[in-house]
Amino acid sequence: SATDDSEAPCQANSGKDVYYSFAATCDGTLTLTTEGSSQSDTVLSATAGCGGASLGCDDDSGTGNLSAIAPFSVILGQEVRIRVASFGAACGGFNLNITLICSPPVACCKSDGSCTEEFPSVCLAQDGVPGIVGSTCTPNTCPQPGACCQGPPYSCSQLLASACGAAGGAFLGEGASCLNFLGQSACD
């Protein structure tokens, strides 16, 4: 049942609020409205989790005096706390319309040169590098590891060119082996 817990950042005269929690099932864009409500005047606000940063607030951008928060970005698993309230003395039933438009997965390049198709947030959480929207793993265009010579004393590791450079090594090329055709270290 509705209570008067707090005020919306965009409308100090809001009360009779009800809270909802929504967890994003993908990376994408979330839109919240109260369209179709029997109540004549609503106020909507959304935060990142309980007490988190404001993601949006609206009073009257929908039809008549109903509310519509402009689309905002969310990532897979992100909790959005939604507050639906009445303006002033308004009361009555309301509809909370939640629309999540998922972004397509993208190519995710891993440090071993492999490619998986993931949501960008998942790719980053796995220390991968997400590709641009529309990128796929067919064909695999991810940088491939190669021989990286470091030292002296000289040692060889299979690394990406960027990791080799960051370690102060000399990159011998994508796909280059740490062993030459005689089975000796390519770095000697």
PDB file of C-alpha atoms in Angstrom:
ATOM      1  CA  SER A   1       0.000   0.000   0.000  1.00  0.00           C
ATOM      2  CA  ALA A   2       1.106   3.548  -0.681  1.00  0.00           C
ATOM      3  CA  THR A   3       2.951   5.536   1.989  1.00  0.00           C
ATOM      4  CA  ASP A   4       4.669   8.920   2.201  1.00  0.00           C
ATOM      5  CA  ASP A   5       8.315   7.828   2.477  1.00  0.00           C
ATOM      6  CA  SER A   6      10.145  10.518   0.540  1.00  0.00           C
ATOM      7  CA  GLU A   7       9.937  13.221  -2.120  1.00  0.00           C
ATOM      8  CA  ALA A   8      10.982  12.950  -5.760  1.00  0.00           C
ATOM      9  CA  PRO A   9      13.963  15.121  -6.778  1.00  0.00           C
ATOM     10  CA  CYS A  10      11.875  16.641  -9.582  1.00  0.00           C
ATOM     11  CA  GLN A  11       8.691  17.257  -7.561  1.00  0.00           C
ATOM     12  CA  ALA A  12       8.693  18.120  -3.851  1.00  0.00           C
ATOM     13  CA  ASN A  13       4.896  17.810  -3.685  1.00  0.00           C
ATOM     14  CA  SER A  14       4.766  14.048  -4.295  1.00  0.00           C
ATOM     15  CA  GLY A  15       3.603  11.358  -1.895  1.00  0.00           C
ATOM     16  CA  LYS A  16       1.606   8.166  -1.518  1.00  0.00           C
ATOM     17  CA  ASP A  17       4.647   6.404  -2.985  1.00  0.00           C
ATOM     18  CA  VAL A  18       5.204   2.765  -3.868  1.00  0.00           C
ATOM     19  CA  TYR A  19       8.674   1.324  -4.584  1.00  0.00           C
ATOM     20  CA  TYR A  20       9.674  -1.379  -7.040  1.00  0.00           C
ATOM     21  CA  SER A  21      12.968  -3.028  -7.858  1.00  0.00           C
ATOM     22  CA  PHE A  22      13.968  -4.037 -11.387  1.00  0.00           C
ATOM     23  CA  ALA A  23      17.098  -6.000 -12.389  1.00  0.00           C
ATOM     24  CA  ALA A  24      18.282  -5.531 -15.975  1.00  0.00           C
ATOM     25  CA  THR A  25      18.475  -8.817 -17.888  1.00  0.00           C
ATOM     26  CA  CYS A  26      20.868  -7.368 -20.485  1.00  0.00           C
ATOM     27  CA  ASP A  27      22.860  -4.277 -21.409  1.00  0.00           C
ATOM     28  CA  GLY A  28      20.426  -1.873 -22.986  1.00  0.00           C
ATOM     29  CA  THR A  29      18.073   1.079 -22.633  1.00  0.00           C
ATOM     30  CA  LEU A  30      15.317   1.282 -20.027  1.00  0.00           C
ATOM     31  CA  THR A  31      12.195   3.442 -20.302  1.00  0.00           C
ATOM     32  CA  LEU A  32       9.659   3.922 -17.487  1.00  0.00           C
ATOM     33  CA  THR A  33       6.157   5.394 -17.832  1.00  0.00           C
ATOM     34  CA  THR A  34       2.808   5.492 -16.045  1.00  0.00           C
ATOM     35  CA  GLU A  35       0.817   5.621 -19.309  1.00  0.00           C
ATOM     36  CA  GLY A  36      -2.644   4.065 -19.009  1.00  0.00           C
ATOM     37  CA  SER A  37      -2.994   4.869 -15.296  1.00  0.00           C
ATOM     38  CA  SER A  38      -6.433   5.660 -13.881  1.00  0.00           C
ATOM     39  CA  GLN A  39      -4.749   8.104 -11.497  1.00  0.00           C
ATOM     40  CA  SER A  40      -4.703  11.556 -13.049  1.00  0.00           C
ATOM     41  CA  ASP A  41      -1.282  12.831 -11.900  1.00  0.00           C
ATOM     42  CA  THR A  42       1.798  10.678 -11.235  1.00  0.00           C
ATOM     43  CA  VAL A  43       5.467  11.316 -10.401  1.00  0.00           C
ATOM     44  CA  LEU A  44       8.155   8.765 -11.343  1.00  0.00           C
ATOM     45  CA  SER A  45      11.758   8.553 -10.143  1.00  0.00           C
ATOM     46  CA  ALA A  46      14.482   5.937 -10.532  1.00  0.00           C
ATOM     47  CA  THR A  47      17.804   5.366  -8.774  1.00  0.00           C
ATOM     48  CA  ALA A  48      20.714   2.971  -9.172  1.00  0.00           C
ATOM     49  CA  GLY A  49      19.769   0.509  -6.426  1.00  0.00           C
ATOM     50  CA  CYS A  50      18.541   1.593  -3.030  1.00  0.00           C
ATOM     51  CA  GLY A  51      19.781   5.112  -2.273  1.00  0.00           C
ATOM     52  CA  GLY A  52      22.030   5.222  -5.336  1.00  0.00           C
ATOM     53  CA  ALA A  53      22.500   7.911  -7.953  1.00  0.00           C
ATOM     54  CA  SER A  54      19.437   9.293  -9.696  1.00  0.00           C
ATOM     55  CA  LEU A  55      18.801   7.724 -13.106  1.00  0.00           C
ATOM     56  CA  GLY A  56      15.814   9.889 -13.914  1.00  0.00           C
ATOM     57  CA  CYS A  57      12.806  11.707 -12.531  1.00  0.00           C
ATOM     58  CA  ASP A  58       9.660  13.007 -14.173  1.00  0.00           C
ATOM     59  CA  ASP A  59       6.440  14.824 -13.383  1.00  0.00           C
ATOM     60  CA  ASP A  60       4.054  15.312 -16.333  1.00  0.00           C
ATOM     61  CA  SER A  61       6.108  14.381 -19.453  1.00  0.00           C
ATOM     62  CA  GLY A  62       3.636  11.613 -20.301  1.00  0.00           C
ATOM     63  CA  THR A  63       0.087  11.970 -21.584  1.00  0.00           C
ATOM     64  CA  GLY A  64      -1.755  14.626 -19.583  1.00  0.00           C
ATOM     65  CA  ASN A  65      -0.199  14.678 -16.123  1.00  0.00           C
ATOM     66  CA  LEU A  66       1.233  11.159 -16.288  1.00  0.00           C
ATOM     67  CA  SER A  67       4.963  10.476 -16.083  1.00  0.00           C
ATOM     68  CA  ALA A  68       7.581   9.217 -18.551  1.00  0.00           C
ATOM     69  CA  ILE A  69      11.288   9.007 -17.708  1.00  0.00           C
ATOM     70  CA  ALA A  70      13.501   9.458 -20.772  1.00  0.00           C
ATOM     71  CA  PRO A  71      15.371   6.297 -21.805  1.00  0.00           C
ATOM     72  CA  PHE A  72      18.589   5.654 -19.862  1.00  0.00           C
ATOM     73  CA  SER A  73      21.329   3.034 -20.145  1.00  0.00           C
ATOM     74  CA  VAL A  74      21.554  -0.035 -17.905  1.00  0.00           C
ATOM     75  CA  ILE A  75      23.909  -3.000 -17.773  1.00  0.00           C
ATOM     76  CA  LEU A  76      23.229  -6.676 -17.184  1.00  0.00           C
ATOM     77  CA  GLY A  77      22.338  -7.283 -13.525  1.00  0.00           C
ATOM     78  CA  GLN A  78      22.019  -3.595 -12.628  1.00  0.00           C
ATOM     79  CA  GLU A  79      19.334  -2.972 -10.007  1.00  0.00           C
ATOM     80  CA  VAL A  80      17.026  -0.025 -10.639  1.00  0.00           C
ATOM     81  CA  ARG A  81      14.854   1.175  -7.774  1.00  0.00           C
ATOM     82  CA  ILE A  82      11.645   2.771  -9.075  1.00  0.00           C
ATOM     83  CA  ARG A  83       9.384   5.092  -7.079  1.00  0.00           C
ATOM     84  CA  VAL A  84       5.835   5.724  -8.300  1.00  0.00           C
ATOM     85  CA  ALA A  85       4.038   8.519  -6.459  1.00  0.00           C
ATOM     86  CA  SER A  86       1.045  10.816  -6.642  1.00  0.00           C
ATOM     87  CA  PHE A  87       1.268  14.544  -7.159  1.00  0.00           C
ATOM     88  CA  GLY A  88      -0.288  16.508  -4.292  1.00  0.00           C
ATOM     89  CA  ALA A  89      -3.626  15.044  -3.248  1.00  0.00           C
ATOM     90  CA  ALA A  90      -4.084  12.911  -6.395  1.00  0.00           C
ATOM     91  CA  CYS A  91      -4.827   9.248  -5.794  1.00  0.00           C
ATOM     92  CA  GLY A  92      -5.950   6.168  -7.649  1.00  0.00           C
ATOM     93  CA  GLY A  93      -4.578   3.206  -9.501  1.00  0.00           C
ATOM     94  CA  PHE A  94      -1.513   3.423 -11.689  1.00  0.00           C
ATOM     95  CA  ASN A  95       0.293   1.411 -14.324  1.00  0.00           C
ATOM     96  CA  LEU A  96       4.061   1.080 -14.191  1.00  0.00           C
ATOM     97  CA  ASN A  97       5.298   0.347 -17.709  1.00  0.00           C
ATOM     98  CA  ILE A  98       8.884  -0.929 -17.898  1.00  0.00           C
ATOM     99  CA  THR A  99      10.430  -1.283 -21.351  1.00  0.00           C
ATOM    100  CA  LEU A 100      13.940  -2.728 -21.685  1.00  0.00           C
ATOM    101  CA  ILE A 101      15.459  -2.697 -25.156  1.00  0.00           C
ATOM    102  CA  CYS A 102      18.500  -4.974 -25.166  1.00  0.00           C
ATOM    103  CA  SER A 103      21.641  -4.075 -27.059  1.00  0.00           C
ATOM    104  CA  PRO A 104      22.974  -6.953 -29.141  1.00  0.00           C
ATOM    105  CA  PRO A 105      26.040  -8.818 -27.873  1.00  0.00           C
ATOM    106  CA  VAL A 106      29.328  -7.757 -29.455  1.00  0.00           C
ATOM    107  CA  ALA A 107      32.625  -9.474 -30.198  1.00  0.00           C
ATOM    108  CA  CYS A 108      34.724  -9.688 -27.037  1.00  0.00           C
ATOM    109  CA  CYS A 109      38.476 -10.115 -27.522  1.00  0.00           C
ATOM    110  CA  LYS A 110      40.201 -12.019 -24.711  1.00  0.00           C
ATOM    111  CA  SER A 111      43.878 -11.843 -23.744  1.00  0.00           C
ATOM    112  CA  ASP A 112      44.514 -15.288 -25.251  1.00  0.00           C
ATOM    113  CA  GLY A 113      43.256 -14.104 -28.669  1.00  0.00           C
ATOM    114  CA  SER A 114      39.943 -15.940 -28.403  1.00  0.00           C
ATOM    115  CA  CYS A 115      36.648 -14.273 -29.195  1.00  0.00           C
ATOM    116  CA  THR A 116      33.248 -14.678 -27.541  1.00  0.00           C
ATOM    117  CA  GLU A 117      30.065 -12.729 -28.160  1.00  0.00           C
ATOM    118  CA  GLU A 118      28.972 -10.987 -24.946  1.00  0.00           C
ATOM    119  CA  PHE A 119      27.221  -7.888 -23.667  1.00  0.00           C
ATOM    120  CA  PRO A 120      29.904  -5.178 -23.275  1.00  0.00           C
ATOM    121  CA  SER A 121      29.555  -5.157 -19.457  1.00  0.00           C
ATOM    122  CA  VAL A 122      30.165  -8.927 -19.299  1.00  0.00           C
ATOM    123  CA  CYS A 123      33.156  -8.611 -21.644  1.00  0.00           C
ATOM    124  CA  LEU A 124      34.739  -5.900 -19.491  1.00  0.00           C
ATOM    125  CA  ALA A 125      34.096  -7.918 -16.300  1.00  0.00           C
ATOM    126  CA  GLN A 126      36.073 -10.774 -17.913  1.00  0.00           C
ATOM    127  CA  ASP A 127      38.989  -8.416 -18.718  1.00  0.00           C
ATOM    128  CA  GLY A 128      38.077  -8.545 -22.383  1.00  0.00           C
ATOM    129  CA  VAL A 129      37.928  -5.748 -24.931  1.00  0.00           C
ATOM    130  CA  PRO A 130      34.420  -5.254 -26.384  1.00  0.00           C
ATOM    131  CA  GLY A 131      34.057  -4.590 -30.089  1.00  0.00           C
ATOM    132  CA  ILE A 132      31.786  -2.048 -31.723  1.00  0.00           C
ATOM    133  CA  VAL A 133      28.029  -2.575 -32.070  1.00  0.00           C
ATOM    134  CA  GLY A 134      27.392  -5.180 -34.726  1.00  0.00           C
ATOM    135  CA  SER A 135      30.789  -6.879 -34.366  1.00  0.00           C
ATOM    136  CA  THR A 136      30.881 -10.677 -34.326  1.00  0.00           C
ATOM    137  CA  CYS A 137      33.480 -13.385 -33.849  1.00  0.00           C
ATOM    138  CA  THR A 138      33.117 -14.709 -37.396  1.00  0.00           C
ATOM    139  CA  PRO A 139      35.801 -14.272 -38.534  1.00  0.00           C
ATOM    140  CA  ASN A 140      37.873 -13.783 -35.385  1.00  0.00           C
ATOM    141  CA  THR A 141      39.507 -10.375 -35.805  1.00  0.00           C
ATOM    142  CA  CYS A 142      40.884 -10.259 -32.261  1.00  0.00           C
ATOM    143  CA  PRO A 143      44.608  -9.598 -31.856  1.00  0.00           C
ATOM    144  CA  GLN A 144      46.503 -12.859 -31.465  1.00  0.00           C
ATOM    145  CA  PRO A 145      49.291 -13.506 -28.975  1.00  0.00           C
ATOM    146  CA  GLY A 146      52.850 -13.997 -30.121  1.00  0.00           C
ATOM    147  CA  ALA A 147      56.358 -14.354 -28.777  1.00  0.00           C
ATOM    148  CA  CYS A 148      57.416 -11.574 -26.418  1.00  0.00           C
ATOM    149  CA  CYS A 149      61.084 -11.401 -25.496  1.00  0.00           C
ATOM    150  CA  GLN A 150      62.013  -9.808 -22.181  1.00  0.00           C
ATOM    151  CA  GLY A 151      65.317  -9.418 -20.425  1.00  0.00           C
ATOM    152  CA  PRO A 152      68.262  -9.808 -20.050  1.00  0.00           C
ATOM    153  CA  PRO A 153      68.312 -12.473 -18.851  1.00  0.00           C
ATOM    154  CA  TYR A 154      66.097 -13.308 -21.789  1.00  0.00           C
ATOM    155  CA  SER A 155      62.797 -15.072 -21.380  1.00  0.00           C
ATOM    156  CA  CYS A 156      59.923 -15.581 -23.747  1.00  0.00           C
ATOM    157  CA  SER A 157      56.178 -15.465 -23.096  1.00  0.00           C
ATOM    158  CA  GLN A 158      53.136 -15.712 -25.349  1.00  0.00           C
ATOM    159  CA  LEU A 159      51.451 -12.293 -24.989  1.00  0.00           C
ATOM    160  CA  LEU A 160      49.414  -9.807 -26.975  1.00  0.00           C
ATOM    161  CA  ALA A 161      51.449  -6.993 -28.519  1.00  0.00           C
ATOM    162  CA  SER A 162      49.931  -4.453 -26.107  1.00  0.00           C
ATOM    163  CA  ALA A 163      50.776  -6.564 -23.028  1.00  0.00           C
ATOM    164  CA  CYS A 164      54.301  -7.204 -24.336  1.00  0.00           C
ATOM    165  CA  GLY A 165      54.904  -3.490 -24.854  1.00  0.00           C
ATOM    166  CA  ALA A 166      53.501  -2.683 -21.398  1.00  0.00           C
ATOM    167  CA  ALA A 167      55.950  -5.223 -19.917  1.00  0.00           C
ATOM    168  CA  GLY A 168      58.879  -3.609 -21.753  1.00  0.00           C
ATOM    169  CA  GLY A 169      59.350  -6.575 -24.068  1.00  0.00           C
ATOM    170  CA  ALA A 170      59.995  -6.954 -27.775  1.00  0.00           C
ATOM    171  CA  PHE A 171      57.018  -8.419 -29.665  1.00  0.00           C
ATOM    172  CA  LEU A 172      58.040 -10.824 -32.455  1.00  0.00           C
ATOM    173  CA  GLY A 173      54.630 -10.842 -34.147  1.00  0.00           C
ATOM    174  CA  GLU A 174      51.203 -12.408 -33.905  1.00  0.00           C
ATOM    175  CA  GLY A 175      51.436 -16.187 -33.904  1.00  0.00           C
ATOM    176  CA  ALA A 176      55.246 -16.147 -33.447  1.00  0.00           C
ATOM    177  CA  SER A 177      56.479 -19.002 -31.305  1.00  0.00           C
ATOM    178  CA  CYS A 178      58.874 -18.770 -28.395  1.00  0.00           C
ATOM    179  CA  LEU A 179      60.821 -21.637 -29.987  1.00  0.00           C
ATOM    180  CA  ASN A 180      62.558 -21.409 -33.347  1.00  0.00           C
ATOM    181  CA  PHE A 181      62.599 -24.250 -35.892  1.00  0.00           C
ATOM    182  CA  LEU A 182      65.545 -25.853 -34.029  1.00  0.00           C
ATOM    183  CA  GLY A 183      63.578 -25.920 -30.756  1.00  0.00           C
ATOM    184  CA  GLN A 184      65.701 -23.130 -29.272  1.00  0.00           C
ATOM    185  CA  SER A 185      64.398 -19.954 -27.650  1.00  0.00           C
ATOM    186  CA  ALA A 186      63.496 -17.324 -30.208  1.00  0.00           C
ATOM    187  CA  CYS A 187      64.799 -14.683 -27.782  1.00  0.00           C
ATOM    188  CA  ASP A 188      68.420 -15.877 -27.555  1.00  0.00           C
TER     189      ASP A 188
END
